[in-house]
PDB file of N, CA and C in Angstrom:
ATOM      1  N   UNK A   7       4.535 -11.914  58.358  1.00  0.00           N
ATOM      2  CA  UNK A   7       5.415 -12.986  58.785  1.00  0.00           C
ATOM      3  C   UNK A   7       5.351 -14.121  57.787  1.00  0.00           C
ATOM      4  N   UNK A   8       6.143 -15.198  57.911  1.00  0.00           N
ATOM      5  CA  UNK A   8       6.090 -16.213  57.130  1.00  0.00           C
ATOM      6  C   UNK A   8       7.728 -16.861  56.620  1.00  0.00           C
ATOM      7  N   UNK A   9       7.878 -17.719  55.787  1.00  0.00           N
ATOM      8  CA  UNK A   9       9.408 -17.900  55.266  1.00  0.00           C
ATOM      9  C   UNK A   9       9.532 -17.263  54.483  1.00  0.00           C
ATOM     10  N   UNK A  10      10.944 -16.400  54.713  1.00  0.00           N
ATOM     11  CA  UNK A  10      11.734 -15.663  53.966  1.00  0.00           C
ATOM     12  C   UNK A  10      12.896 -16.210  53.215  1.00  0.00           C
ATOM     13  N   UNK A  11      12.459 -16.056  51.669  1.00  0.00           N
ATOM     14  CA  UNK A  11      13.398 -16.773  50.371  1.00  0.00           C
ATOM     15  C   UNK A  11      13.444 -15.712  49.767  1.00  0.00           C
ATOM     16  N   UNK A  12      15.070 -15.762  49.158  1.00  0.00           N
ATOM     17  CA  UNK A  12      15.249 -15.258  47.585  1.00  0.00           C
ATOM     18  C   UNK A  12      14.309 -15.001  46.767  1.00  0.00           C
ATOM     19  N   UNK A  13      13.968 -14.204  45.760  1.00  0.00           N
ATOM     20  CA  UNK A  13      13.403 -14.130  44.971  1.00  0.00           C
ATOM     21  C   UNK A  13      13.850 -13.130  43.878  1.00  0.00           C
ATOM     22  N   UNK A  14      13.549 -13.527  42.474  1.00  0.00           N
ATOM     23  CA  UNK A  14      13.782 -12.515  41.064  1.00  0.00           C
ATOM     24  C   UNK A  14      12.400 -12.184  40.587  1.00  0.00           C
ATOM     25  N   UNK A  15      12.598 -10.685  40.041  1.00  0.00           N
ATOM     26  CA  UNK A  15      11.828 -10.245  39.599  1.00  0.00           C
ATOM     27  C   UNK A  15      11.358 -10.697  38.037  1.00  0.00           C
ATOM     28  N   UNK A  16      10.452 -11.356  37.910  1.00  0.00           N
ATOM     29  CA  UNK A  16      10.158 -11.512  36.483  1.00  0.00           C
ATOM     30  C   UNK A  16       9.288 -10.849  35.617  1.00  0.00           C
ATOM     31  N   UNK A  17       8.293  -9.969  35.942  1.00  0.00           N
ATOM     32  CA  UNK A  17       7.692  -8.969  35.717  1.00  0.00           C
ATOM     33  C   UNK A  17       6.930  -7.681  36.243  1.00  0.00           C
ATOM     34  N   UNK A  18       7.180  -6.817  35.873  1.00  0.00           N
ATOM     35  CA  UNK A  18       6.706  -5.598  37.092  1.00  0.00           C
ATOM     36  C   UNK A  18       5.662  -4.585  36.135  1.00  0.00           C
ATOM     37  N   UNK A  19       4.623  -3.982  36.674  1.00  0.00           N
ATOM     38  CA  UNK A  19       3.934  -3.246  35.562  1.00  0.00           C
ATOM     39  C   UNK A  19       2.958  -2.305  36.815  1.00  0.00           C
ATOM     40  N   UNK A  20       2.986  -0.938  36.640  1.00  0.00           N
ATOM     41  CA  UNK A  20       2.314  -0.261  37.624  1.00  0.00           C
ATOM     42  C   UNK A  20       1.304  -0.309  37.396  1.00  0.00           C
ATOM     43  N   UNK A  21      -0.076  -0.238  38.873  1.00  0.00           N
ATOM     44  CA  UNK A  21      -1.399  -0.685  38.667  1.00  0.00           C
ATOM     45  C   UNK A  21      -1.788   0.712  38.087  1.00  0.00           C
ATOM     46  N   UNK A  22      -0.731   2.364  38.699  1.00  0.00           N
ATOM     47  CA  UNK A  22      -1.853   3.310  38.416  1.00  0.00           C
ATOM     48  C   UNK A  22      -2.051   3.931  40.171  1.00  0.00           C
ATOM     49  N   UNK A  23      -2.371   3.115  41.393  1.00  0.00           N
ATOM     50  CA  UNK A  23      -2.703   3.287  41.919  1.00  0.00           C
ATOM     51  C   UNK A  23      -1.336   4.117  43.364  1.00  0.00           C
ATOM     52  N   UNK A  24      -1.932   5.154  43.731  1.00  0.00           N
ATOM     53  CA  UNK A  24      -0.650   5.762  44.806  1.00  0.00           C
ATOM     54  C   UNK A  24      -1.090   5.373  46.338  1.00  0.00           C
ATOM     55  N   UNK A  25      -0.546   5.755  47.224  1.00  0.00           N
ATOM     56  CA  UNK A  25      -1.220   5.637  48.529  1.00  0.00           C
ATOM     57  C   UNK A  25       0.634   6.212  49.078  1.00  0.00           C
ATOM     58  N   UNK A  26      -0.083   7.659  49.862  1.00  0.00           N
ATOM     59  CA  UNK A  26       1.148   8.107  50.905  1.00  0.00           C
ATOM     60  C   UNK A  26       2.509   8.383  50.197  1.00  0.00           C
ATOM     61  N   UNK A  27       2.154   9.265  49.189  1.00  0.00           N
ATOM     62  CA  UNK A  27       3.497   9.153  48.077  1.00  0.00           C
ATOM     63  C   UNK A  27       4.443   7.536  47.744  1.00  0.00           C
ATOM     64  N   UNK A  28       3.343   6.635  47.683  1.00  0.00           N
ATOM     65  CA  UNK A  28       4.271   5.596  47.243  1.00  0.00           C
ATOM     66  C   UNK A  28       3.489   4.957  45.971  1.00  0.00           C
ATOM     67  N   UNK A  29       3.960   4.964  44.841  1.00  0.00           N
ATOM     68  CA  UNK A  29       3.129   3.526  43.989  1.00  0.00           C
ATOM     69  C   UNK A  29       3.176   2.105  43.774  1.00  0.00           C
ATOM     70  N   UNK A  30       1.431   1.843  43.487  1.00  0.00           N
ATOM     71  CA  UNK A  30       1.825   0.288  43.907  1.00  0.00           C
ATOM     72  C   UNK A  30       1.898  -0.582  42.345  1.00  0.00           C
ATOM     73  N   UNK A  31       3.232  -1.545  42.827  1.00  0.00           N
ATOM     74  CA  UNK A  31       3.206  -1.947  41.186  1.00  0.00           C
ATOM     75  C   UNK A  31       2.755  -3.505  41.388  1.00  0.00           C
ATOM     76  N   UNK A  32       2.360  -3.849  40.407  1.00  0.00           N
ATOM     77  CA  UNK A  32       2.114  -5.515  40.635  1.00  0.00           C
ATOM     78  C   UNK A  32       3.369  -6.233  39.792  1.00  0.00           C
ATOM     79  N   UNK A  33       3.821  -7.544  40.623  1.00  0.00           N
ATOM     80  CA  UNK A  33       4.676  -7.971  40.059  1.00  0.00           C
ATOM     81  C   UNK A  33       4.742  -9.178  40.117  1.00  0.00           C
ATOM     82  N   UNK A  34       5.078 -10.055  39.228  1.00  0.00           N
ATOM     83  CA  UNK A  34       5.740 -11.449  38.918  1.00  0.00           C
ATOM     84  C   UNK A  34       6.968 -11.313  39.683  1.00  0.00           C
ATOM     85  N   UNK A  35       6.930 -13.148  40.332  1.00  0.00           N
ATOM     86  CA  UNK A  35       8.224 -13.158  41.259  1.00  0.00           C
ATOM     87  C   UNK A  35       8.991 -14.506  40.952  1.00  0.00           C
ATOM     88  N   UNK A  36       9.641 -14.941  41.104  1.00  0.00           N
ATOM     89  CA  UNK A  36      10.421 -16.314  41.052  1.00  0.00           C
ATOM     90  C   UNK A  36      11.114 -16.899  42.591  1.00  0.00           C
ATOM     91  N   UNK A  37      10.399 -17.077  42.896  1.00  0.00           N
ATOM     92  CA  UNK A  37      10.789 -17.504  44.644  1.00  0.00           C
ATOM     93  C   UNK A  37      11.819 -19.116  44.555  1.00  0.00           C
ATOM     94  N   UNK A  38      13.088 -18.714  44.948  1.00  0.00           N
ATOM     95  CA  UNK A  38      14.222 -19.635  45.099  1.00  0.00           C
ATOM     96  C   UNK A  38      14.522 -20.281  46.067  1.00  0.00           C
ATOM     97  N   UNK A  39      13.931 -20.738  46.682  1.00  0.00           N
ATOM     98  CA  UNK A  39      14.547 -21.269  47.853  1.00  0.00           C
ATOM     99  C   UNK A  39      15.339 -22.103  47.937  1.00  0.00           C
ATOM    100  N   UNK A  40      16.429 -21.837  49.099  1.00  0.00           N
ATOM    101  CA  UNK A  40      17.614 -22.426  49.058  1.00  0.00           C
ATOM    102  C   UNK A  40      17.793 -24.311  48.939  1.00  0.00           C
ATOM    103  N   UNK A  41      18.058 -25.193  47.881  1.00  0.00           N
ATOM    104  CA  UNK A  41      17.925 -26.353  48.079  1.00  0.00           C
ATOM    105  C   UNK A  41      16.424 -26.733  48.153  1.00  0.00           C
ATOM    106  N   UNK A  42      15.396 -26.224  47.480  1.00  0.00           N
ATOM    107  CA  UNK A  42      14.003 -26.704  46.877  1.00  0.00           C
ATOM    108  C   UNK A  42      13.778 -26.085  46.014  1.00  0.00           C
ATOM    109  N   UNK A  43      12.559 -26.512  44.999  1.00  0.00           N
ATOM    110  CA  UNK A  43      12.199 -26.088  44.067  1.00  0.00           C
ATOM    111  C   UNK A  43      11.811 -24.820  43.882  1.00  0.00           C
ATOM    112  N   UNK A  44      11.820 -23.811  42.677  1.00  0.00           N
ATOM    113  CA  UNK A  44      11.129 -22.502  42.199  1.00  0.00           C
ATOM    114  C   UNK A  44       9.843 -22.592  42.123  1.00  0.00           C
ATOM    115  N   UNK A  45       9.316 -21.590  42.251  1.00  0.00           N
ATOM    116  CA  UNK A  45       7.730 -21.403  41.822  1.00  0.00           C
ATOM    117  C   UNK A  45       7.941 -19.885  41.548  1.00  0.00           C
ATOM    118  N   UNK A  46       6.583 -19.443  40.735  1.00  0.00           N
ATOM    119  CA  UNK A  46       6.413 -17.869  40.444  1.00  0.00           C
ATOM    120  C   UNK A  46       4.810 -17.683  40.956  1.00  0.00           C
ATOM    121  N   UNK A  47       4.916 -16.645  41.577  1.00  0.00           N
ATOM    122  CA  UNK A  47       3.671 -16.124  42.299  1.00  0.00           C
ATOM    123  C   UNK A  47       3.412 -14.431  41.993  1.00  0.00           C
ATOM    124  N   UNK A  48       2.467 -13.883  41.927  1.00  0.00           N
ATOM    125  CA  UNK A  48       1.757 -12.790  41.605  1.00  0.00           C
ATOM    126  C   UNK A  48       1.861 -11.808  42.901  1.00  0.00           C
ATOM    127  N   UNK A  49       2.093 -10.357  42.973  1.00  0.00           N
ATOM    128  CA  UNK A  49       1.875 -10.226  44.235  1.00  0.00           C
ATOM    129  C   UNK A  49       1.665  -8.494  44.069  1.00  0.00           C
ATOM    130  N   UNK A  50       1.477  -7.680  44.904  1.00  0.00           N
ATOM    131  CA  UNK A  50       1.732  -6.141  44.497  1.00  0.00           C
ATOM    132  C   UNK A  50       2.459  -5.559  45.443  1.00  0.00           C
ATOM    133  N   UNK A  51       3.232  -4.657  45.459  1.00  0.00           N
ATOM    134  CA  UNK A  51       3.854  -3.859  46.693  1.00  0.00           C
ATOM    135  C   UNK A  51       3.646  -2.033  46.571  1.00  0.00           C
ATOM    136  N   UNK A  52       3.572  -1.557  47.548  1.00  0.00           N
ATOM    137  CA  UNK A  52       3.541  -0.486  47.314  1.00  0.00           C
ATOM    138  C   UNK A  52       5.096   0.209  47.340  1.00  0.00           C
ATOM    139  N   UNK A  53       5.438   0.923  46.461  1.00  0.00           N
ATOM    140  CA  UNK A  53       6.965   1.543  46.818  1.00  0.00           C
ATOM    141  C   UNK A  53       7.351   3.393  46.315  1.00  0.00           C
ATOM    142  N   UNK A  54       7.971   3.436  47.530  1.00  0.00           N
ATOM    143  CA  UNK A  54       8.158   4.926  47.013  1.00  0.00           C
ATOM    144  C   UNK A  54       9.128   4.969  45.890  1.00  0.00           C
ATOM    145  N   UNK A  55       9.171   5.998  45.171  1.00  0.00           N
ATOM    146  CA  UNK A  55      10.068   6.552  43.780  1.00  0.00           C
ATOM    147  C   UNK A  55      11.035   6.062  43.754  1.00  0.00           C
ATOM    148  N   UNK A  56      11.891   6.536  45.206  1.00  0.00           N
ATOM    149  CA  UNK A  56      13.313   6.320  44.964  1.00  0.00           C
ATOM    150  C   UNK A  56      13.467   4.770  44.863  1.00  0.00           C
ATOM    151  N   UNK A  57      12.332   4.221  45.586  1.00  0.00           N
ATOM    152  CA  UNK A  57      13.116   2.496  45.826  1.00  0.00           C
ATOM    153  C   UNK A  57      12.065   1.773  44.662  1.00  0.00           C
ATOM    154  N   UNK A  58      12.005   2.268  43.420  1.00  0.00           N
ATOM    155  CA  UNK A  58      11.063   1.367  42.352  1.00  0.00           C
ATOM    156  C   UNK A  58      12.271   1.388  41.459  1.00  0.00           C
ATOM    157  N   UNK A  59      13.574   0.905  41.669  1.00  0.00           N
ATOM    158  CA  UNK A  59      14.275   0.620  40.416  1.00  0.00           C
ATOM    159  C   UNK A  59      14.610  -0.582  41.387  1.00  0.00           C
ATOM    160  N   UNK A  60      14.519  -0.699  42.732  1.00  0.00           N
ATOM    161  CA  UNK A  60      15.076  -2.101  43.054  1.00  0.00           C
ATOM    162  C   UNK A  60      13.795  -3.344  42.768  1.00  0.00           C
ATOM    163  N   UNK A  61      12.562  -3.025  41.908  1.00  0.00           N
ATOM    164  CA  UNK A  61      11.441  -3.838  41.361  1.00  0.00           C
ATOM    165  C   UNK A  61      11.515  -4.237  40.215  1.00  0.00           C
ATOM    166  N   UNK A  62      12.771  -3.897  39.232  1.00  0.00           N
ATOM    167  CA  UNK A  62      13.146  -3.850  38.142  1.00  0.00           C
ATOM    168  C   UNK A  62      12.850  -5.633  37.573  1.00  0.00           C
ATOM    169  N   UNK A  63      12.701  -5.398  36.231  1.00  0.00           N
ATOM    170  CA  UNK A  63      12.867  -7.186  35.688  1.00  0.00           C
ATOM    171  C   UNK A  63      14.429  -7.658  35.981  1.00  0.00           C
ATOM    172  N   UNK A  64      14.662  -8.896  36.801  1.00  0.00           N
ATOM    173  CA  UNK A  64      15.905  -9.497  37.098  1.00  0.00           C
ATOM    174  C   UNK A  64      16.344  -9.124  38.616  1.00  0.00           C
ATOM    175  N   UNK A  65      15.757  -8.037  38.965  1.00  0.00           N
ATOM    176  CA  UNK A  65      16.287  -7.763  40.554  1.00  0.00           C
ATOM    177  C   UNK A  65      16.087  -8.757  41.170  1.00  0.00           C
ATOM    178  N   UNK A  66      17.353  -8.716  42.297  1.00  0.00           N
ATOM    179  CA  UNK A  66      16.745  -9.664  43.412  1.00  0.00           C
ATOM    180  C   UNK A  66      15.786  -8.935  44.532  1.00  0.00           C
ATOM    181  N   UNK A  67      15.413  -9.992  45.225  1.00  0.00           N
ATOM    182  CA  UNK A  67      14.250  -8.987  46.056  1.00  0.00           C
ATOM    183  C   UNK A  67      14.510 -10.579  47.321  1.00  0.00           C
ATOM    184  N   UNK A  68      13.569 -10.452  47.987  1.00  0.00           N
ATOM    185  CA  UNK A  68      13.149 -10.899  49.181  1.00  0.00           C
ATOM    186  C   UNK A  68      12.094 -11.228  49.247  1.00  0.00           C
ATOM    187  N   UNK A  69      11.241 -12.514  49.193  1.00  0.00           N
ATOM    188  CA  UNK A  69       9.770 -12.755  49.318  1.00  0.00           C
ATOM    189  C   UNK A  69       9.446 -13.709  50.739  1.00  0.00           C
ATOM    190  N   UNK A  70       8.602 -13.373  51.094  1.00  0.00           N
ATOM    191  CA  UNK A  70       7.699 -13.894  52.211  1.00  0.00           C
ATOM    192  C   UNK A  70       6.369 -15.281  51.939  1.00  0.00           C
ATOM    193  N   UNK A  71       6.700 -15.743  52.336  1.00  0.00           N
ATOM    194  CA  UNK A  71       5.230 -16.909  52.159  1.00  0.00           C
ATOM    195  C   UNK A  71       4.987 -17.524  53.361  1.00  0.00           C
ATOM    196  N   UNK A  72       3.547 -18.446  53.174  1.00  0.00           N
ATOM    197  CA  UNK A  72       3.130 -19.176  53.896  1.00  0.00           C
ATOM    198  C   UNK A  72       2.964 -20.640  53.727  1.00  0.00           C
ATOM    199  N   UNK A  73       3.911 -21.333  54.380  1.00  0.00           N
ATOM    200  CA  UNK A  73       4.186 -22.714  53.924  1.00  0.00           C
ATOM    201  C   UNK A  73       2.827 -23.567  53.154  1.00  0.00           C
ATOM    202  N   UNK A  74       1.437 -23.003  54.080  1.00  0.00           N
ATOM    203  CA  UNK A  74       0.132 -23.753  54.067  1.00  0.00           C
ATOM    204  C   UNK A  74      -0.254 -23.010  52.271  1.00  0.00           C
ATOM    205  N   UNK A  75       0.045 -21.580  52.274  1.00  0.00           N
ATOM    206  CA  UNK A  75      -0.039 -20.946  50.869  1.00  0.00           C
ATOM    207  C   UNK A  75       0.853 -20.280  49.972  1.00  0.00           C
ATOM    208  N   UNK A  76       1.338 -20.923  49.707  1.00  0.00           N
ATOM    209  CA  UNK A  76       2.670 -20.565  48.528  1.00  0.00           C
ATOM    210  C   UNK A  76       2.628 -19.726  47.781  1.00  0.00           C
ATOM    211  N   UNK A  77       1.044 -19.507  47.288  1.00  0.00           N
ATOM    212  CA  UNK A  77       1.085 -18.446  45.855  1.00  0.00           C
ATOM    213  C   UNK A  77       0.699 -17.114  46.431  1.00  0.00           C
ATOM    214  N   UNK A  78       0.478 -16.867  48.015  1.00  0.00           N
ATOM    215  CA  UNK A  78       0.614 -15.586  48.216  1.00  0.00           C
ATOM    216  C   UNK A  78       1.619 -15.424  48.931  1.00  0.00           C
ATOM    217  N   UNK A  79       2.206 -14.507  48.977  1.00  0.00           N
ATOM    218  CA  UNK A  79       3.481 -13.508  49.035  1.00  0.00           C
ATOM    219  C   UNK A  79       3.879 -12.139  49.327  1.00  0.00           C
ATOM    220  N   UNK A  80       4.537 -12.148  49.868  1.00  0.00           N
ATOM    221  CA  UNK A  80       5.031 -10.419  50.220  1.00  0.00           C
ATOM    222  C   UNK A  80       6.657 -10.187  49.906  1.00  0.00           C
ATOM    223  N   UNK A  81       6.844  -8.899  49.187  1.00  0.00           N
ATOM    224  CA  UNK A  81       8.075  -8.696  48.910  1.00  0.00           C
ATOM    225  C   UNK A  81       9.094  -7.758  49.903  1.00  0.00           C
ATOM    226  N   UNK A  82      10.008  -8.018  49.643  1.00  0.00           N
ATOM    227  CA  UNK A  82      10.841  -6.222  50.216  1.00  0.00           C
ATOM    228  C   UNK A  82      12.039  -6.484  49.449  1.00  0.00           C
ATOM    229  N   UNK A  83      12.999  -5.263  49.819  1.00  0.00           N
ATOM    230  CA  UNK A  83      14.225  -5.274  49.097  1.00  0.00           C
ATOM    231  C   UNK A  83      15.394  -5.545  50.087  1.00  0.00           C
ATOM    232  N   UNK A  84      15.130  -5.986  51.266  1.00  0.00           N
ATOM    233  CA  UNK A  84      16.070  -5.850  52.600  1.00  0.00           C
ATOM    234  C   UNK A  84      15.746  -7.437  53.115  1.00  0.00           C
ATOM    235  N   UNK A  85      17.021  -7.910  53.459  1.00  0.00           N
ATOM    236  CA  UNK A  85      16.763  -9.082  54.359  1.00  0.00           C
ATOM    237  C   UNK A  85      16.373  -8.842  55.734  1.00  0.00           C
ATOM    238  N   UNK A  86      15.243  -9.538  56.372  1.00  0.00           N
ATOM    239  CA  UNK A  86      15.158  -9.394  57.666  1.00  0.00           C
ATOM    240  C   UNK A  86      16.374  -9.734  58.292  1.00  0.00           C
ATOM    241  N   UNK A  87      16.943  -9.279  59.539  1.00  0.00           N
ATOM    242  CA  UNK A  87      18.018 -10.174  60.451  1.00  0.00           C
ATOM    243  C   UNK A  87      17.612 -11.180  60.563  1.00  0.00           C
ATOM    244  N   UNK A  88      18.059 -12.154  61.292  1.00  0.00           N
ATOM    245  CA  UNK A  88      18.170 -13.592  61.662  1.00  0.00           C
ATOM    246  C   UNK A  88      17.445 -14.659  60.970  1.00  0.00           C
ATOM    247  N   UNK A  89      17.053 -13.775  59.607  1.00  0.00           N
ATOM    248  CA  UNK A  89      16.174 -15.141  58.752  1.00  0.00           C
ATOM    249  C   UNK A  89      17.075 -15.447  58.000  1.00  0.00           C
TER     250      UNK A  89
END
């Protein structure tokens, strides 16, 4: 849980590591939020094959934070509803 903002991918690089046919890549993010400032935060996701071209450098993505901690984060490629 947490606020859900925009975000671009600014760097992506696989750790190596699999879990449940998915790999996890670590990535640089650029979190936009609508009408406040950018920041870039560090984060890893795990993703299956088919959905590791939407982690690409420049994709948009979807990031998660915690108002109290900004520099951690969670990604996806899907907007939640009603956020």
């Amino acid at each position: 849980t947490g606020i859900q903002v925009p975000a671009s991918v600014l760097e992506v690089r696989p750790t190596g590591r699999r879990r449940d046919g998915q790999s996890e890549l670590a990535l640089k993010v650029l979190l936009a939020p609508e009408g406040a400032s950018t920041w870039e935060a560090d984060t890893t996701v795990f993703a299956f094959p088919e959905a590791i071209s939407h982690f690409q450098v420049g994709s948009p993505i979807w990031a998660f934070y915690r108002r109290e901690d900004p520099q951690t984060v969670a990604v996806t490629i899907e907007q939640e509803a009603g956020r």
